Tab-separated table of C-alpha atoms in Angstrom:
chain	number	residue	atom	x	y	z
A	28	MET	CA	-50.698	81.884	30.490
A	29	ASN	CA	-50.335	85.031	32.679
A	30	MET	CA	-49.145	88.390	31.377
A	31	THR	CA	-45.664	88.048	32.901
A	32	LYS	CA	-44.970	84.806	30.995
A	33	LYS	CA	-46.324	86.289	27.776
A	34	TYR	CA	-44.064	89.303	28.204
A	35	ASN	CA	-41.028	87.099	28.833
A	36	LEU	CA	-41.775	85.044	25.711
A	37	ILE	CA	-42.059	88.194	23.629
A	38	LEU	CA	-38.686	89.383	24.950
A	39	LEU	CA	-37.088	86.008	24.192
A	40	PHE	CA	-38.531	86.013	20.658
A	41	THR	CA	-37.264	89.554	20.051
A	42	PHE	CA	-33.806	88.594	21.319
A	43	LEU	CA	-33.637	85.565	19.013
A	44	LEU	CA	-34.670	87.707	16.053
A	45	SER	CA	-31.911	90.189	16.861
A	46	LEU	CA	-29.355	87.348	16.951
A	47	THR	CA	-30.544	86.165	13.526
A	48	SER	CA	-30.180	89.648	12.067
A	49	PHE	CA	-26.608	89.901	13.407
A	50	ALA	CA	-25.809	86.449	11.948
A	51	GLN	CA	-26.747	87.763	8.485
A	52	LEU	CA	-24.531	90.841	8.716
A	53	GLU	CA	-22.320	91.127	5.634
A	54	THR	CA	-18.943	92.855	5.841
A	55	PRO	CA	-16.183	93.474	3.258
A	56	GLN	CA	-13.778	90.579	2.846
A	57	PRO	CA	-10.048	91.180	3.410
A	58	SER	CA	-9.265	88.951	0.395
A	59	PRO	CA	-12.140	89.581	-2.043
A	60	ALA	CA	-13.163	86.902	-4.507
A	61	SER	CA	-12.581	87.534	-8.204
A	62	THR	CA	-13.685	85.845	-11.421
A	63	LEU	CA	-11.800	86.577	-14.621
A	64	THR	CA	-12.830	85.176	-17.995
A	65	GLN	CA	-10.428	85.830	-20.849
A	66	LYS	CA	-10.735	84.841	-24.497
A	67	VAL	CA	-7.367	83.415	-25.540
A	68	ALA	CA	-7.515	82.984	-29.322
A	69	LEU	CA	-10.762	80.934	-29.608
A	70	THR	CA	-10.614	79.439	-26.096
A	71	ASP	CA	-12.313	80.767	-22.956
A	72	VAL	CA	-10.046	80.715	-19.906
A	73	THR	CA	-11.727	81.372	-16.549
A	74	VAL	CA	-9.957	82.012	-13.242
A	75	ASN	CA	-11.726	82.008	-9.859
A	76	TYR	CA	-9.522	83.168	-6.992
A	77	SER	CA	-9.314	85.367	-3.899
A	78	ARG	CA	-6.986	88.373	-3.778
A	79	PRO	CA	-5.039	88.924	-0.552
A	80	GLY	CA	-3.105	92.137	0.076
A	81	MET	CA	0.471	92.694	1.287
A	82	LYS	CA	-0.514	94.914	4.256
A	83	ALA	CA	3.124	95.702	5.032
A	84	ARG	CA	3.981	92.013	5.343
A	85	THR	CA	6.872	90.064	3.808
A	86	ILE	CA	5.109	87.817	1.308
A	87	PHE	CA	7.416	85.252	-0.288
A	88	GLY	CA	9.692	83.623	2.225
A	89	GLY	CA	7.433	85.035	4.965
A	90	LEU	CA	3.634	84.820	4.747
A	91	VAL	CA	4.053	82.368	1.855
A	92	PRO	CA	6.934	79.989	2.733
A	93	TYR	CA	9.401	78.912	0.085
A	94	ASN	CA	9.346	75.320	-1.188
A	95	GLU	CA	5.859	74.569	0.153
A	96	ILE	CA	2.568	74.161	-1.712
A	97	TRP	CA	0.638	77.431	-1.822
A	98	ARG	CA	-3.080	77.726	-2.658
A	99	THR	CA	-2.092	80.614	-4.977
A	100	GLY	CA	-4.442	83.122	-3.448
A	101	ALA	CA	-6.522	83.151	-0.276
A	102	ASN	CA	-9.573	81.393	1.142
A	103	ALA	CA	-10.695	78.554	-1.180
A	104	GLY	CA	-8.349	77.070	-3.757
A	105	THR	CA	-7.823	78.924	-7.024
A	106	LYS	CA	-9.637	77.357	-9.992
A	107	LEU	CA	-8.556	77.484	-13.634
A	108	LYS	CA	-10.953	76.403	-16.400
A	109	PHE	CA	-10.424	75.914	-20.159
A	110	SER	CA	-13.205	75.564	-22.742
A	111	ASP	CA	-10.894	73.655	-25.136
A	112	ASN	CA	-7.729	71.588	-24.949
A	113	VAL	CA	-4.642	73.787	-24.522
A	114	THR	CA	-0.956	73.475	-23.776
A	115	LEU	CA	0.650	75.172	-20.769
A	116	ALA	CA	4.386	75.634	-21.061
A	117	GLY	CA	4.333	72.868	-23.682
A	118	GLN	CA	2.282	70.410	-21.603
A	119	GLU	CA	-1.092	69.145	-22.836
A	120	VAL	CA	-4.079	70.145	-20.699
A	121	LEU	CA	-7.529	68.794	-21.515
A	122	ALA	CA	-10.582	71.045	-21.522
A	123	GLY	CA	-12.051	71.271	-18.034
A	124	GLU	CA	-11.540	72.818	-14.595
A	125	TYR	CA	-8.544	72.377	-12.308
A	126	THR	CA	-7.174	73.580	-8.989
A	127	LEU	CA	-4.164	75.835	-9.514
A	128	LEU	CA	-1.392	75.294	-6.973
A	129	THR	CA	2.158	76.633	-6.875
A	130	ILE	CA	5.369	75.926	-4.996
A	131	PRO	CA	7.223	79.245	-4.712
A	132	GLY	CA	11.007	79.191	-4.623
A	133	GLN	CA	13.687	81.861	-4.574
A	134	THR	CA	15.033	80.886	-8.004
A	135	GLU	CA	12.300	78.587	-9.386
A	136	TRP	CA	8.551	78.085	-9.018
A	137	THR	CA	6.552	74.928	-9.693
A	138	ILE	CA	3.140	75.374	-11.321
A	139	ILE	CA	0.612	72.587	-10.699
A	140	LEU	CA	-2.822	71.919	-12.193
A	141	ASN	CA	-4.598	69.272	-10.116
A	142	LYS	CA	-7.875	67.505	-10.929
A	143	ASP	CA	-9.113	67.599	-7.302
A	144	LEU	CA	-11.404	70.642	-7.136
A	145	THR	CA	-11.857	70.349	-3.361
A	146	LEU	CA	-8.267	71.368	-2.593
A	147	SER	CA	-7.603	74.665	-0.840
A	148	GLY	CA	-3.897	74.052	-0.331
A	149	ALA	CA	-1.580	71.186	0.578
A	150	ASP	CA	-4.130	69.314	2.724
A	151	GLY	CA	-5.341	66.287	0.788
A	152	TYR	CA	-3.062	67.005	-2.166
A	153	ASP	CA	-2.227	63.905	-4.235
A	154	MET	CA	0.398	64.210	-6.977
A	155	LYS	CA	-1.329	61.371	-8.847
A	156	GLU	CA	-4.199	63.788	-9.553
A	157	ASP	CA	-1.909	66.296	-11.292
A	158	GLN	CA	-2.939	67.129	-14.835
A	159	CYS	CA	0.365	68.912	-15.379
A	160	ARG	CA	3.349	70.236	-13.447
A	161	PHE	CA	6.149	72.461	-14.731
A	162	GLN	CA	8.763	74.950	-13.553
A	163	VAL	CA	9.108	78.667	-14.288
A	164	ILE	CA	11.691	81.277	-13.325
A	165	PRO	CA	10.359	84.173	-11.200
A	166	GLU	CA	11.071	87.728	-12.303
A	167	LYS	CA	11.389	90.960	-10.379
A	168	GLY	CA	8.687	93.500	-11.052
A	169	PRO	CA	7.119	96.615	-9.552
A	170	VAL	CA	5.579	96.107	-6.117
A	171	ILE	CA	1.968	94.906	-6.426
A	172	GLU	CA	-0.060	95.369	-3.246
A	173	THR	CA	-2.887	92.951	-4.161
A	174	PHE	CA	-2.324	89.466	-5.579
A	175	THR	CA	-3.220	89.633	-9.275
A	176	ILE	CA	-3.735	87.092	-12.058
A	177	GLU	CA	-3.910	88.495	-15.578
A	178	PHE	CA	-3.296	87.742	-19.253
A	179	GLY	CA	-1.166	89.529	-21.816
A	180	SER	CA	1.098	89.163	-24.875
A	181	PHE	CA	-1.813	87.920	-26.969
A	182	SER	CA	-1.276	86.236	-30.339
A	183	ASN	CA	-3.544	84.461	-32.809
A	184	THR	CA	-2.927	81.213	-30.959
A	185	GLY	CA	-2.221	82.035	-27.316
A	186	ALA	CA	-1.239	84.393	-24.523
A	187	GLN	CA	0.869	84.725	-21.389
A	188	MET	CA	-0.745	84.122	-17.999
A	189	SER	CA	0.888	86.068	-15.166
A	190	LEU	CA	0.734	85.913	-11.361
A	191	SER	CA	1.957	89.060	-9.602
A	192	TRP	CA	2.314	89.906	-5.924
A	193	SER	CA	4.821	91.869	-3.909
A	194	ASP	CA	7.764	92.358	-6.315
A	195	VAL	CA	7.518	88.886	-7.902
A	196	VAL	CA	6.026	88.065	-11.319
A	197	ILE	CA	5.464	84.514	-12.598
A	198	SER	CA	4.499	84.048	-16.258
A	199	PHE	CA	3.907	81.059	-18.511
A	200	PRO	CA	2.501	80.583	-22.014
A	201	ILE	CA	-0.927	79.222	-22.904
A	202	GLU	CA	-1.177	77.879	-26.439
A	203	THR	CA	-4.520	76.917	-28.002
A	204	LYS	CA	-5.614	74.803	-30.966
A	205	ALA	CA	-6.932	77.900	-32.753
A	206	ILE	CA	-5.179	77.243	-36.086
A	207	ALA	CA	-6.538	73.690	-36.361
A	208	LYS	CA	-9.973	74.941	-35.309
A	209	VAL	CA	-10.043	77.662	-37.964
A	210	GLU	CA	-8.785	75.270	-40.626
A	211	GLY	CA	-11.573	72.863	-39.668
A	212	GLN	CA	-14.138	75.640	-40.022
A	213	ILE	CA	-12.737	76.647	-43.408
A	214	LYS	CA	-12.932	73.064	-44.632
A	215	GLU	CA	-16.473	72.628	-43.334
A	216	LEU	CA	-17.883	75.959	-44.483
A	217	LEU	CA	-15.913	76.796	-47.636
A	218	ILE	CA	-14.559	73.524	-49.033
A	219	ASP	CA	-16.994	70.800	-48.027
A	220	GLY	CA	-19.915	73.198	-47.697
A	221	PRO	CA	-22.831	72.761	-45.286
A	222	SER	CA	-23.550	69.200	-44.187
A	223	ALA	CA	-26.604	67.177	-45.182
A	224	GLY	CA	-27.959	67.742	-41.678
A	225	THR	CA	-27.696	71.521	-42.079
A	226	TYR	CA	-29.730	71.447	-45.298
A	227	TYR	CA	-32.228	69.030	-43.703
A	228	ASN	CA	-32.709	71.193	-40.613
A	229	ALA	CA	-33.183	74.331	-42.716
A	230	ALA	CA	-35.746	72.586	-44.938
A	231	ARG	CA	-37.534	71.148	-41.889
A	232	PHE	CA	-37.700	74.610	-40.295
A	233	TYR	CA	-39.366	76.139	-43.361
A	234	LEU	CA	-41.720	73.154	-43.620
A	235	ASP	CA	-42.762	73.598	-39.973
A	236	GLN	CA	-43.283	77.314	-40.583
A	237	ASN	CA	-45.163	76.619	-43.836
A	238	LYS	CA	-43.139	79.274	-45.649
A	239	GLU	CA	-40.566	79.461	-48.475
A	240	LEU	CA	-41.487	75.890	-49.483
A	241	ASP	CA	-39.731	76.129	-52.860
A	242	GLN	CA	-36.513	76.958	-51.007
A	243	ALA	CA	-37.233	74.152	-48.539
A	244	LEU	CA	-37.587	71.726	-51.460
A	245	ALA	CA	-34.261	72.867	-52.938
A	246	TRP	CA	-32.539	72.312	-49.590
A	247	ILE	CA	-34.109	68.924	-48.907
A	248	ASN	CA	-33.089	67.786	-52.413
A	249	ILE	CA	-29.462	68.614	-51.568
A	250	ALA	CA	-29.786	66.808	-48.218
A	251	CYS	CA	-31.201	63.705	-49.951
A	252	GLU	CA	-28.394	63.767	-52.531
A	253	LYS	CA	-25.794	63.892	-49.772
A	254	ARG	CA	-27.492	61.119	-47.762
A	255	PRO	CA	-29.709	59.033	-50.060
A	256	GLU	CA	-30.006	56.294	-47.393
A	257	ALA	CA	-31.695	58.678	-44.918
A	258	PHE	CA	-35.329	57.689	-45.422
A	259	TRP	CA	-36.422	60.275	-42.827
A	260	TYR	CA	-35.007	62.962	-45.132
A	261	THR	CA	-37.042	61.517	-47.997
A	262	HIS	CA	-40.180	61.562	-45.853
A	263	GLN	CA	-39.715	65.280	-45.175
A	264	LYS	CA	-39.295	65.808	-48.908
A	265	ALA	CA	-42.628	64.049	-49.470
A	266	GLN	CA	-44.270	66.383	-46.958
A	267	ILE	CA	-42.819	69.461	-48.668
A	268	LEU	CA	-44.031	68.232	-52.049
A	269	ALA	CA	-47.483	67.667	-50.544
A	270	LYS	CA	-47.578	71.204	-49.162
A	271	LEU	CA	-46.607	72.492	-52.629
A	272	GLY	CA	-49.567	70.627	-54.140
A	273	LYS	CA	-47.361	68.162	-56.012
A	274	THR	CA	-49.461	65.207	-54.885
A	275	LYS	CA	-48.277	62.495	-57.294
A	276	GLU	CA	-44.606	63.312	-56.633
A	277	ALA	CA	-45.291	63.376	-52.897
A	278	ILE	CA	-46.907	59.916	-52.956
A	279	ALA	CA	-44.075	58.439	-55.028
A	280	THR	CA	-41.494	59.982	-52.696
A	281	ALA	CA	-43.333	58.680	-49.610
A	282	GLU	CA	-43.446	55.184	-51.133
A	283	GLY	CA	-39.695	55.333	-51.711
A	284	SER	CA	-39.140	56.461	-48.124
A	285	MET	CA	-41.360	53.662	-46.802
A	286	ALA	CA	-39.528	50.992	-48.826
A	287	ALA	CA	-36.161	52.220	-47.513
A	288	ALA	CA	-37.508	52.268	-43.948
A	289	LYS	CA	-38.748	48.669	-44.245
A	290	ALA	CA	-35.355	47.558	-45.578
A	291	ASN	CA	-33.363	49.214	-42.796
A	292	LYS	CA	-31.860	46.507	-40.557
A	293	GLU	CA	-31.803	48.770	-37.512
A	294	GLY	CA	-35.535	49.486	-37.692
A	295	ASP	CA	-37.849	51.922	-39.402
A	296	PHE	CA	-38.043	54.381	-36.476
A	297	GLY	CA	-41.763	54.781	-37.084
A	298	TYR	CA	-41.390	55.994	-40.657
A	299	VAL	CA	-43.312	53.108	-42.208
A	300	VAL	CA	-46.432	54.293	-40.371
A	301	ASN	CA	-45.603	57.939	-41.033
A	302	ASN	CA	-45.388	57.301	-44.768
A	303	GLU	CA	-48.504	55.094	-44.802
A	304	ASN	CA	-50.493	57.869	-43.113
A	305	LEU	CA	-49.193	60.497	-45.536
A	306	ILE	CA	-50.025	58.331	-48.556
A	307	LYS	CA	-53.558	57.703	-47.246
A	308	GLU	CA	-54.023	61.422	-46.695
A	309	LEU	CA	-52.826	62.246	-50.205
A	310	THR	CA	-54.575	59.446	-52.101
A	311	GLY	CA	-57.926	61.219	-51.958
A	312	LYS	CA	-56.354	64.379	-53.373
A	313	LYS	CA	-55.060	62.815	-56.585
């Protein structure tokens, strides 16, 4: 290859590199993306949307036509996600993520939560995929230059979600299951007390760490009392007794666990062998 061809190739390569660098140029977006996560009572509500500006334009009835589906923002469709089941304006909404659409009107707006997360507006919209749909009355407010979604009027069980742009404000209530959730926690923690599994896991942790074995034995005894049929609990008790040097009690406990495992119609889950091995290990220590 002569020098002229080499030079031309170098120029071509440099030109292609310059094109690549221009292709990666990042500039500010006219409708910046925003993610808002708000704790409403005990429920996390997350909104992902883009925020267009007025820019001296007529918004509702102009840029955003009346009585047509609006993506409720700019760019990709606005997404609304709930960590728990909630009610919106009295309508049940299951935990999960939805596309938020609206139909603006001069005297009434329609709020839509749709299960199709690929929507960015009316294209492809199917009413059959609606999780809920309800109407709200728009209110006049101070002029807001940038489209804004926010939460306010918080209570122990819910909040108001508001959409504001231009001089229009749309608000609707979100109610959570916070009271039932708290009552469930009270029952579990204060009335019923910790479950057998909680005591078992705590005892198993101390056994694995080879520490506080007397406390581990107290906890595994409670677990076994709550679930006497759980032969795997009894096996862990035998191991704790063995670590405490209570060999005869450990062997007797392992034998009881093995008998229960053999009698279990759904299988022994390997605990027959586990108990046999523990008994063999302990027999020489008697």
